[in-house]
Amino acid sequence: MSAIVASDLDRTLIYSAPALGLAMPDAEAPRLLCVEVYERKPLSYMTETAAGLLAELAGKATFVPTTTRTREQYGRIHLPGPEPEFAICANGGHLLVWGESDPDWQRTVAERLAAQCAPLDEIRAHLVRTADPAWLLKERVAEDLFAYLVVERPLLPNAWVKDLAGWADERGWTVSLQGRKIYAVPQPLTKSAAVAEVARRTGASEILAAGDSLLDADLLLAADRGWRPGHGELADAGWHAPHVTALEERGVAAGEEILRAFIRGAVPPGHAS
């Protein structure tokens, strides 16, 4: 038997300083390992314990980083353990094989988007037209596949996000609010579809998954077993599924617990670990 472990990265396995969630005395705080540097500054971390668990996991299953990050943003991350053979970027838009985007998968994605949802230009124009400069900081397009806004979260009206989600859904797009970013992503552009392709290529018998945001819901639903942390968009919404464990841990503590669960899940019952 072989397992694929497909995990979201940001706020699931790796954490920015504000997202660490270290609500404890300084002397009891875990030791941290920096796994991402941007513009000469440390940006993302995991605990040293989590780093050891991830390296252990790589010896037991096919670990597939599965992120909404662009390829360039993913390339800034240096995870412990061996380089993964497969990685998924741009929410399923790119399937990396030893660091290179698979052209066959790119064609498959392009065909699905053209047939099943409104074009990116229409969505982007609506975002720019309706966003208020009072809270909009940046507007970006990722990999010519989806769009996102960076906002001043305290000033962002909840009604605007709700209205946007309804408008986008009618056009085959999903809206996800994660921290200071509002994502608008085509509904056919999914992490689960890309993970299913990895499973097909590897002949995997089981998929284990973890994630914290609305954009991870399809991945968790498609997995045989899944885990979500006690923080994030899914936790805030009370999202659940029968085969998905809702952890109580938040912040980096959740990252450690997810990796422990992956390791347990990757070893079939009756087999030595």
PDB file of C-alpha atoms in Angstrom:
ATOM      1  CA  MET A   1       0.000   0.000   0.000  1.00  0.00           C
ATOM      2  CA  SER A   2       1.169   3.541  -0.684  1.00  0.00           C
ATOM      3  CA  ALA A   3      -0.153   6.862   0.552  1.00  0.00           C
ATOM      4  CA  ILE A   4      -0.054  10.389  -0.762  1.00  0.00           C
ATOM      5  CA  VAL A   5       0.104  13.137   1.836  1.00  0.00           C
ATOM      6  CA  ALA A   6      -1.193  16.352   0.262  1.00  0.00           C
ATOM      7  CA  SER A   7      -0.917  19.320   2.595  1.00  0.00           C
ATOM      8  CA  ASP A   8      -1.567  23.004   2.355  1.00  0.00           C
ATOM      9  CA  LEU A   9       1.428  25.040   3.530  1.00  0.00           C
ATOM     10  CA  ASP A  10       0.608  28.520   4.853  1.00  0.00           C
ATOM     11  CA  ARG A  11      -1.137  28.416   8.233  1.00  0.00           C
ATOM     12  CA  THR A  12      -1.227  24.625   8.016  1.00  0.00           C
ATOM     13  CA  LEU A  13       2.418  23.487   8.082  1.00  0.00           C
ATOM     14  CA  ILE A  14       4.284  26.818   7.930  1.00  0.00           C
ATOM     15  CA  TYR A  15       3.491  30.087   9.675  1.00  0.00           C
ATOM     16  CA  SER A  16       4.342  33.763   9.403  1.00  0.00           C
ATOM     17  CA  ALA A  17       5.289  35.508  12.643  1.00  0.00           C
ATOM     18  CA  PRO A  18       1.763  36.927  13.219  1.00  0.00           C
ATOM     19  CA  ALA A  19       0.213  33.492  12.628  1.00  0.00           C
ATOM     20  CA  LEU A  20       2.442  31.484  14.989  1.00  0.00           C
ATOM     21  CA  GLY A  21      -0.075  31.629  17.827  1.00  0.00           C
ATOM     22  CA  LEU A  22       2.506  31.370  20.615  1.00  0.00           C
ATOM     23  CA  ALA A  23       0.233  32.154  23.558  1.00  0.00           C
ATOM     24  CA  MET A  24       2.701  31.062  26.214  1.00  0.00           C
ATOM     25  CA  PRO A  25       5.561  32.442  28.296  1.00  0.00           C
ATOM     26  CA  ASP A  26       8.694  33.153  26.274  1.00  0.00           C
ATOM     27  CA  ALA A  27      10.667  30.502  28.154  1.00  0.00           C
ATOM     28  CA  GLU A  28       8.176  27.818  27.075  1.00  0.00           C
ATOM     29  CA  ALA A  29       7.963  28.840  23.413  1.00  0.00           C
ATOM     30  CA  PRO A  30       9.149  26.183  20.937  1.00  0.00           C
ATOM     31  CA  ARG A  31      12.341  26.571  18.957  1.00  0.00           C
ATOM     32  CA  LEU A  32      11.591  27.757  15.439  1.00  0.00           C
ATOM     33  CA  LEU A  33      13.161  27.000  12.077  1.00  0.00           C
ATOM     34  CA  CYS A  34      12.916  29.651   9.347  1.00  0.00           C
ATOM     35  CA  VAL A  35      11.780  28.018   6.102  1.00  0.00           C
ATOM     36  CA  GLU A  36      11.249  31.126   3.958  1.00  0.00           C
ATOM     37  CA  VAL A  37      13.203  34.345   3.450  1.00  0.00           C
ATOM     38  CA  TYR A  38      11.820  37.209   1.361  1.00  0.00           C
ATOM     39  CA  GLU A  39      13.653  40.426   0.581  1.00  0.00           C
ATOM     40  CA  ARG A  40      16.387  39.367   3.005  1.00  0.00           C
ATOM     41  CA  LYS A  41      13.935  39.007   5.881  1.00  0.00           C
ATOM     42  CA  PRO A  42      12.681  35.792   7.541  1.00  0.00           C
ATOM     43  CA  LEU A  43       9.049  35.299   6.604  1.00  0.00           C
ATOM     44  CA  SER A  44       7.775  31.791   7.447  1.00  0.00           C
ATOM     45  CA  TYR A  45       8.562  29.286  10.150  1.00  0.00           C
ATOM     46  CA  MET A  46       7.848  25.852  11.515  1.00  0.00           C
ATOM     47  CA  THR A  47       8.946  24.446  14.853  1.00  0.00           C
ATOM     48  CA  GLU A  48      12.071  22.323  14.996  1.00  0.00           C
ATOM     49  CA  THR A  49       9.853  19.469  16.157  1.00  0.00           C
ATOM     50  CA  ALA A  50       7.647  19.877  13.074  1.00  0.00           C
ATOM     51  CA  ALA A  51      10.728  19.952  10.862  1.00  0.00           C
ATOM     52  CA  GLY A  52      11.842  16.597  12.245  1.00  0.00           C
ATOM     53  CA  LEU A  53       8.365  15.145  11.790  1.00  0.00           C
ATOM     54  CA  LEU A  54       8.225  16.303   8.168  1.00  0.00           C
ATOM     55  CA  ALA A  55      11.573  14.699   7.407  1.00  0.00           C
ATOM     56  CA  GLU A  56      10.295  11.472   9.011  1.00  0.00           C
ATOM     57  CA  LEU A  57       7.069  11.618   6.990  1.00  0.00           C
ATOM     58  CA  ALA A  58       8.998  11.806   3.715  1.00  0.00           C
ATOM     59  CA  GLY A  59      10.333   8.320   4.408  1.00  0.00           C
ATOM     60  CA  LYS A  60       6.859   6.839   4.853  1.00  0.00           C
ATOM     61  CA  ALA A  61       4.694   8.418   2.128  1.00  0.00           C
ATOM     62  CA  THR A  62       4.730  10.585  -0.982  1.00  0.00           C
ATOM     63  CA  PHE A  63       4.591  14.101   0.455  1.00  0.00           C
ATOM     64  CA  VAL A  64       2.996  16.602  -1.932  1.00  0.00           C
ATOM     65  CA  PRO A  65       3.084  20.293  -0.931  1.00  0.00           C
ATOM     66  CA  THR A  66      -0.265  21.660  -2.126  1.00  0.00           C
ATOM     67  CA  THR A  67      -0.546  25.436  -2.147  1.00  0.00           C
ATOM     68  CA  THR A  68      -2.342  28.412  -3.632  1.00  0.00           C
ATOM     69  CA  ARG A  69       1.045  30.127  -3.905  1.00  0.00           C
ATOM     70  CA  THR A  70       2.479  30.856  -7.323  1.00  0.00           C
ATOM     71  CA  ARG A  71       5.490  28.878  -8.454  1.00  0.00           C
ATOM     72  CA  GLU A  72       7.744  31.813  -7.625  1.00  0.00           C
ATOM     73  CA  GLN A  73       6.306  32.163  -4.136  1.00  0.00           C
ATOM     74  CA  TYR A  74       6.569  28.414  -3.545  1.00  0.00           C
ATOM     75  CA  GLY A  75      10.195  28.504  -4.674  1.00  0.00           C
ATOM     76  CA  ARG A  76      11.077  30.712  -1.714  1.00  0.00           C
ATOM     77  CA  ILE A  77      10.178  27.943   0.723  1.00  0.00           C
ATOM     78  CA  HIS A  78      12.866  25.488   1.803  1.00  0.00           C
ATOM     79  CA  LEU A  79      11.233  22.623   3.669  1.00  0.00           C
ATOM     80  CA  PRO A  80      13.281  20.106   5.639  1.00  0.00           C
ATOM     81  CA  GLY A  81      13.776  16.647   4.193  1.00  0.00           C
ATOM     82  CA  PRO A  82      14.272  15.578   0.578  1.00  0.00           C
ATOM     83  CA  GLU A  83      12.887  17.595  -2.319  1.00  0.00           C
ATOM     84  CA  PRO A  84       9.353  16.380  -3.093  1.00  0.00           C
ATOM     85  CA  GLU A  85       8.981  14.733  -6.492  1.00  0.00           C
ATOM     86  CA  PHE A  86       5.560  16.372  -6.884  1.00  0.00           C
ATOM     87  CA  ALA A  87       4.263  19.747  -5.744  1.00  0.00           C
ATOM     88  CA  ILE A  88       1.059  21.599  -6.565  1.00  0.00           C
ATOM     89  CA  CYS A  89       1.023  25.385  -6.983  1.00  0.00           C
ATOM     90  CA  ALA A  90      -1.531  28.038  -7.982  1.00  0.00           C
ATOM     91  CA  ASN A  91      -4.361  26.079  -6.322  1.00  0.00           C
ATOM     92  CA  GLY A  92      -3.916  23.204  -8.757  1.00  0.00           C
ATOM     93  CA  GLY A  93      -2.989  25.261 -11.802  1.00  0.00           C
ATOM     94  CA  HIS A  94       0.545  23.905 -11.898  1.00  0.00           C
ATOM     95  CA  LEU A  95       1.698  20.368 -11.173  1.00  0.00           C
ATOM     96  CA  LEU A  96       5.425  20.455 -10.550  1.00  0.00           C
ATOM     97  CA  VAL A  97       7.468  17.342 -11.252  1.00  0.00           C
ATOM     98  CA  TRP A  98      10.945  17.727  -9.777  1.00  0.00           C
ATOM     99  CA  GLY A  99      10.428  21.480  -9.802  1.00  0.00           C
ATOM    100  CA  GLU A 100       9.189  21.815 -13.408  1.00  0.00           C
ATOM    101  CA  SER A 101       5.582  22.507 -14.383  1.00  0.00           C
ATOM    102  CA  ASP A 102       4.052  19.598 -16.275  1.00  0.00           C
ATOM    103  CA  PRO A 103       2.886  20.836 -19.727  1.00  0.00           C
ATOM    104  CA  ASP A 104       0.204  18.167 -20.122  1.00  0.00           C
ATOM    105  CA  TRP A 105      -1.398  19.272 -16.858  1.00  0.00           C
ATOM    106  CA  GLN A 106      -1.214  22.927 -17.928  1.00  0.00           C
ATOM    107  CA  ARG A 107      -3.183  22.075 -21.077  1.00  0.00           C
ATOM    108  CA  THR A 108      -5.765  20.122 -19.106  1.00  0.00           C
ATOM    109  CA  VAL A 109      -6.308  23.044 -16.725  1.00  0.00           C
ATOM    110  CA  ALA A 110      -6.582  25.584 -19.558  1.00  0.00           C
ATOM    111  CA  GLU A 111      -9.247  23.492 -21.306  1.00  0.00           C
ATOM    112  CA  ARG A 112     -11.309  23.144 -18.126  1.00  0.00           C
ATOM    113  CA  LEU A 113     -11.209  26.856 -17.348  1.00  0.00           C
ATOM    114  CA  ALA A 114     -12.162  27.867 -20.880  1.00  0.00           C
ATOM    115  CA  ALA A 115     -15.171  25.568 -20.833  1.00  0.00           C
ATOM    116  CA  GLN A 116     -16.503  25.944 -17.297  1.00  0.00           C
ATOM    117  CA  CYS A 117     -16.196  29.508 -15.950  1.00  0.00           C
ATOM    118  CA  ALA A 118     -16.109  33.207 -16.796  1.00  0.00           C
ATOM    119  CA  PRO A 119     -12.754  34.575 -17.972  1.00  0.00           C
ATOM    120  CA  LEU A 120     -10.224  36.052 -15.570  1.00  0.00           C
ATOM    121  CA  ASP A 121     -10.404  39.510 -17.182  1.00  0.00           C
ATOM    122  CA  GLU A 122     -14.095  39.825 -16.300  1.00  0.00           C
ATOM    123  CA  ILE A 123     -13.508  38.883 -12.665  1.00  0.00           C
ATOM    124  CA  ARG A 124     -10.490  41.114 -12.293  1.00  0.00           C
ATOM    125  CA  ALA A 125     -12.290  44.113 -13.758  1.00  0.00           C
ATOM    126  CA  HIS A 126     -15.128  43.658 -11.265  1.00  0.00           C
ATOM    127  CA  LEU A 127     -12.705  43.436  -8.334  1.00  0.00           C
ATOM    128  CA  VAL A 128     -10.933  46.635  -9.325  1.00  0.00           C
ATOM    129  CA  ARG A 129     -14.164  48.491 -10.053  1.00  0.00           C
ATOM    130  CA  THR A 130     -15.905  47.628  -6.774  1.00  0.00           C
ATOM    131  CA  ALA A 131     -13.022  47.643  -4.285  1.00  0.00           C
ATOM    132  CA  ASP A 132     -12.768  50.766  -2.116  1.00  0.00           C
ATOM    133  CA  PRO A 133      -9.359  52.518  -2.151  1.00  0.00           C
ATOM    134  CA  ALA A 134      -9.901  53.144   1.568  1.00  0.00           C
ATOM    135  CA  TRP A 135      -9.112  49.509   2.318  1.00  0.00           C
ATOM    136  CA  LEU A 136      -7.508  48.176  -0.875  1.00  0.00           C
ATOM    137  CA  LEU A 137      -3.710  47.941  -0.675  1.00  0.00           C
ATOM    138  CA  LYS A 138      -2.794  45.842  -3.730  1.00  0.00           C
ATOM    139  CA  GLU A 139      -4.434  44.016  -6.634  1.00  0.00           C
ATOM    140  CA  ARG A 140      -2.643  41.067  -8.194  1.00  0.00           C
ATOM    141  CA  VAL A 141      -3.074  38.305 -10.780  1.00  0.00           C
ATOM    142  CA  ALA A 142      -1.422  34.964 -10.062  1.00  0.00           C
ATOM    143  CA  GLU A 143      -0.034  32.873 -12.923  1.00  0.00           C
ATOM    144  CA  ASP A 144      -2.728  34.269 -15.264  1.00  0.00           C
ATOM    145  CA  LEU A 145      -5.103  31.899 -13.483  1.00  0.00           C
ATOM    146  CA  PHE A 146      -6.756  33.787 -10.612  1.00  0.00           C
ATOM    147  CA  ALA A 147      -6.831  37.171  -8.893  1.00  0.00           C
ATOM    148  CA  TYR A 148      -6.442  38.406  -5.350  1.00  0.00           C
ATOM    149  CA  LEU A 149      -6.568  41.617  -3.357  1.00  0.00           C
ATOM    150  CA  VAL A 150      -4.463  42.638  -0.368  1.00  0.00           C
ATOM    151  CA  VAL A 151      -6.604  44.677   2.007  1.00  0.00           C
ATOM    152  CA  GLU A 152      -6.675  46.498   5.329  1.00  0.00           C
ATOM    153  CA  ARG A 153      -8.677  43.792   7.070  1.00  0.00           C
ATOM    154  CA  PRO A 154     -10.146  45.966   9.882  1.00  0.00           C
ATOM    155  CA  LEU A 155     -11.646  48.330   7.287  1.00  0.00           C
ATOM    156  CA  LEU A 156     -13.013  45.625   4.993  1.00  0.00           C
ATOM    157  CA  PRO A 157     -16.847  45.474   5.013  1.00  0.00           C
ATOM    158  CA  ASN A 158     -18.152  41.945   5.493  1.00  0.00           C
ATOM    159  CA  ALA A 159     -21.087  42.764   3.236  1.00  0.00           C
ATOM    160  CA  TRP A 160     -18.718  43.500   0.349  1.00  0.00           C
ATOM    161  CA  VAL A 161     -17.089  40.090   0.638  1.00  0.00           C
ATOM    162  CA  LYS A 162     -20.486  38.371   0.841  1.00  0.00           C
ATOM    163  CA  ASP A 163     -21.778  40.226  -2.211  1.00  0.00           C
ATOM    164  CA  LEU A 164     -18.600  39.427  -4.132  1.00  0.00           C
ATOM    165  CA  ALA A 165     -18.909  35.732  -3.275  1.00  0.00           C
ATOM    166  CA  GLY A 166     -22.462  35.602  -4.615  1.00  0.00           C
ATOM    167  CA  TRP A 167     -21.563  37.483  -7.799  1.00  0.00           C
ATOM    168  CA  ALA A 168     -18.518  35.264  -8.408  1.00  0.00           C
ATOM    169  CA  ASP A 169     -20.381  32.021  -7.754  1.00  0.00           C
ATOM    170  CA  GLU A 170     -22.832  32.818 -10.568  1.00  0.00           C
ATOM    171  CA  ARG A 171     -19.824  32.987 -12.892  1.00  0.00           C
ATOM    172  CA  GLY A 172     -18.160  29.785 -11.735  1.00  0.00           C
ATOM    173  CA  TRP A 173     -15.669  31.360  -9.320  1.00  0.00           C
ATOM    174  CA  THR A 174     -14.989  30.952  -5.587  1.00  0.00           C
ATOM    175  CA  VAL A 175     -14.082  33.739  -3.142  1.00  0.00           C
ATOM    176  CA  SER A 176     -11.885  33.042  -0.114  1.00  0.00           C
ATOM    177  CA  LEU A 177     -10.808  35.503   2.590  1.00  0.00           C
ATOM    178  CA  GLN A 178      -7.488  34.539   4.183  1.00  0.00           C
ATOM    179  CA  GLY A 179      -5.857  37.033   6.498  1.00  0.00           C
ATOM    180  CA  ARG A 180      -5.301  40.207   4.484  1.00  0.00           C
ATOM    181  CA  LYS A 181      -5.961  38.536   1.126  1.00  0.00           C
ATOM    182  CA  ILE A 182      -9.199  38.049  -0.780  1.00  0.00           C
ATOM    183  CA  TYR A 183      -8.853  35.359  -3.439  1.00  0.00           C
ATOM    184  CA  ALA A 184     -11.086  34.946  -6.473  1.00  0.00           C
ATOM    185  CA  VAL A 185     -10.395  31.499  -7.938  1.00  0.00           C
ATOM    186  CA  PRO A 186     -12.110  29.592 -10.788  1.00  0.00           C
ATOM    187  CA  GLN A 187     -14.163  26.726  -9.399  1.00  0.00           C
ATOM    188  CA  PRO A 188     -12.602  24.196 -11.829  1.00  0.00           C
ATOM    189  CA  LEU A 189      -9.144  25.188 -10.519  1.00  0.00           C
ATOM    190  CA  THR A 190      -8.816  22.850  -7.544  1.00  0.00           C
ATOM    191  CA  LYS A 191      -6.157  21.273  -5.437  1.00  0.00           C
ATOM    192  CA  SER A 192      -8.116  18.005  -5.406  1.00  0.00           C
ATOM    193  CA  ALA A 193      -7.960  17.604  -9.193  1.00  0.00           C
ATOM    194  CA  ALA A 194      -4.185  18.010  -9.213  1.00  0.00           C
ATOM    195  CA  VAL A 195      -3.766  15.616  -6.284  1.00  0.00           C
ATOM    196  CA  ALA A 196      -5.931  13.056  -8.087  1.00  0.00           C
ATOM    197  CA  GLU A 197      -3.528  13.307 -11.031  1.00  0.00           C
ATOM    198  CA  VAL A 198      -0.575  12.627  -8.723  1.00  0.00           C
ATOM    199  CA  ALA A 199      -2.436   9.633  -7.292  1.00  0.00           C
ATOM    200  CA  ARG A 200      -3.046   8.338 -10.819  1.00  0.00           C
ATOM    201  CA  ARG A 201       0.610   8.662 -11.748  1.00  0.00           C
ATOM    202  CA  THR A 202       1.942   7.070  -8.566  1.00  0.00           C
ATOM    203  CA  GLY A 203      -0.712   4.392  -8.142  1.00  0.00           C
ATOM    204  CA  ALA A 204      -1.365   5.565  -4.587  1.00  0.00           C
ATOM    205  CA  SER A 205      -3.949   3.631  -2.620  1.00  0.00           C
ATOM    206  CA  GLU A 206      -4.850   6.397  -0.151  1.00  0.00           C
ATOM    207  CA  ILE A 207      -4.823  10.194   0.061  1.00  0.00           C
ATOM    208  CA  LEU A 208      -4.265  12.010   3.361  1.00  0.00           C
ATOM    209  CA  ALA A 209      -4.779  15.788   3.391  1.00  0.00           C
ATOM    210  CA  ALA A 210      -4.753  18.887   5.575  1.00  0.00           C
ATOM    211  CA  GLY A 211      -5.691  22.528   5.125  1.00  0.00           C
ATOM    212  CA  ASP A 212      -7.204  25.529   6.866  1.00  0.00           C
ATOM    213  CA  SER A 213      -9.031  27.592   4.216  1.00  0.00           C
ATOM    214  CA  LEU A 214     -12.080  27.419   1.992  1.00  0.00           C
ATOM    215  CA  LEU A 215      -9.744  26.689  -0.919  1.00  0.00           C
ATOM    216  CA  ASP A 216      -8.710  23.494   0.906  1.00  0.00           C
ATOM    217  CA  ALA A 217     -12.259  22.195   1.360  1.00  0.00           C
ATOM    218  CA  ASP A 218     -12.339  20.312  -1.959  1.00  0.00           C
ATOM    219  CA  LEU A 219      -8.986  18.706  -1.138  1.00  0.00           C
ATOM    220  CA  LEU A 220     -10.193  17.567   2.275  1.00  0.00           C
ATOM    221  CA  LEU A 221     -13.460  16.224   0.854  1.00  0.00           C
ATOM    222  CA  ALA A 222     -11.630  14.241  -1.840  1.00  0.00           C
ATOM    223  CA  ALA A 223      -9.143  12.709   0.608  1.00  0.00           C
ATOM    224  CA  ASP A 224      -9.613   9.402   2.364  1.00  0.00           C
ATOM    225  CA  ARG A 225      -8.716  11.104   5.655  1.00  0.00           C
ATOM    226  CA  GLY A 226      -8.131  14.739   6.459  1.00  0.00           C
ATOM    227  CA  TRP A 227      -7.289  17.185   9.226  1.00  0.00           C
ATOM    228  CA  ARG A 228      -7.939  20.879   9.714  1.00  0.00           C
ATOM    229  CA  PRO A 229      -6.409  23.103  12.416  1.00  0.00           C
ATOM    230  CA  GLY A 230      -8.370  24.932  15.087  1.00  0.00           C
ATOM    231  CA  HIS A 231      -7.766  28.232  13.314  1.00  0.00           C
ATOM    232  CA  GLY A 232      -8.476  29.550   9.824  1.00  0.00           C
ATOM    233  CA  GLU A 233     -11.384  30.040   7.475  1.00  0.00           C
ATOM    234  CA  LEU A 234     -12.779  26.501   7.827  1.00  0.00           C
ATOM    235  CA  ALA A 235     -12.594  26.554  11.633  1.00  0.00           C
ATOM    236  CA  ASP A 236     -14.240  29.978  11.782  1.00  0.00           C
ATOM    237  CA  ALA A 237     -17.106  28.653   9.656  1.00  0.00           C
ATOM    238  CA  GLY A 238     -17.450  25.474  11.725  1.00  0.00           C
ATOM    239  CA  TRP A 239     -16.794  23.454   8.574  1.00  0.00           C
ATOM    240  CA  HIS A 240     -16.648  19.690   9.055  1.00  0.00           C
ATOM    241  CA  ALA A 241     -16.895  16.362   7.239  1.00  0.00           C
ATOM    242  CA  PRO A 242     -17.180  12.823   8.635  1.00  0.00           C
ATOM    243  CA  HIS A 243     -13.666  11.795   7.625  1.00  0.00           C
ATOM    244  CA  VAL A 244     -11.979  15.113   8.501  1.00  0.00           C
ATOM    245  CA  THR A 245     -10.652  15.599  12.034  1.00  0.00           C
ATOM    246  CA  ALA A 246     -11.132  19.106  13.404  1.00  0.00           C
ATOM    247  CA  LEU A 247      -8.145  19.700  15.652  1.00  0.00           C
ATOM    248  CA  GLU A 248      -8.303  21.896  18.731  1.00  0.00           C
ATOM    249  CA  GLU A 249      -4.695  23.026  18.333  1.00  0.00           C
ATOM    250  CA  ARG A 250      -4.061  26.430  16.775  1.00  0.00           C
ATOM    251  CA  GLY A 251      -0.963  28.024  15.242  1.00  0.00           C
ATOM    252  CA  VAL A 252       2.314  26.101  15.037  1.00  0.00           C
ATOM    253  CA  ALA A 253       1.029  23.563  17.569  1.00  0.00           C
ATOM    254  CA  ALA A 254      -1.559  22.536  14.967  1.00  0.00           C
ATOM    255  CA  GLY A 255       1.212  22.115  12.392  1.00  0.00           C
ATOM    256  CA  GLU A 256       2.984  19.644  14.645  1.00  0.00           C
ATOM    257  CA  GLU A 257      -0.205  17.691  15.360  1.00  0.00           C
ATOM    258  CA  ILE A 258      -1.085  17.481  11.659  1.00  0.00           C
ATOM    259  CA  LEU A 259       2.322  15.994  10.886  1.00  0.00           C
ATOM    260  CA  ARG A 260       1.962  13.447  13.704  1.00  0.00           C
ATOM    261  CA  ALA A 261      -1.422  12.454  12.288  1.00  0.00           C
ATOM    262  CA  PHE A 262       0.062  12.123   8.805  1.00  0.00           C
ATOM    263  CA  ILE A 263       2.792   9.817  10.095  1.00  0.00           C
ATOM    264  CA  ARG A 264       0.291   7.643  11.948  1.00  0.00           C
ATOM    265  CA  GLY A 265      -1.998   7.563   8.937  1.00  0.00           C
ATOM    266  CA  ALA A 266       0.779   6.691   6.487  1.00  0.00           C
ATOM    267  CA  VAL A 267       1.624   3.498   8.368  1.00  0.00           C
ATOM    268  CA  PRO A 268      -1.019   0.791   7.735  1.00  0.00           C
ATOM    269  CA  PRO A 269      -2.398  -1.007  10.807  1.00  0.00           C
ATOM    270  CA  GLY A 270      -0.275  -3.980  11.782  1.00  0.00           C
ATOM    271  CA  HIS A 271       2.872  -2.530  10.208  1.00  0.00           C
ATOM    272  CA  ALA A 272       5.817  -1.364  12.263  1.00  0.00           C
ATOM    273  CA  SER A 273       6.466   2.379  12.159  1.00  0.00           C
TER     274      SER A 273
END
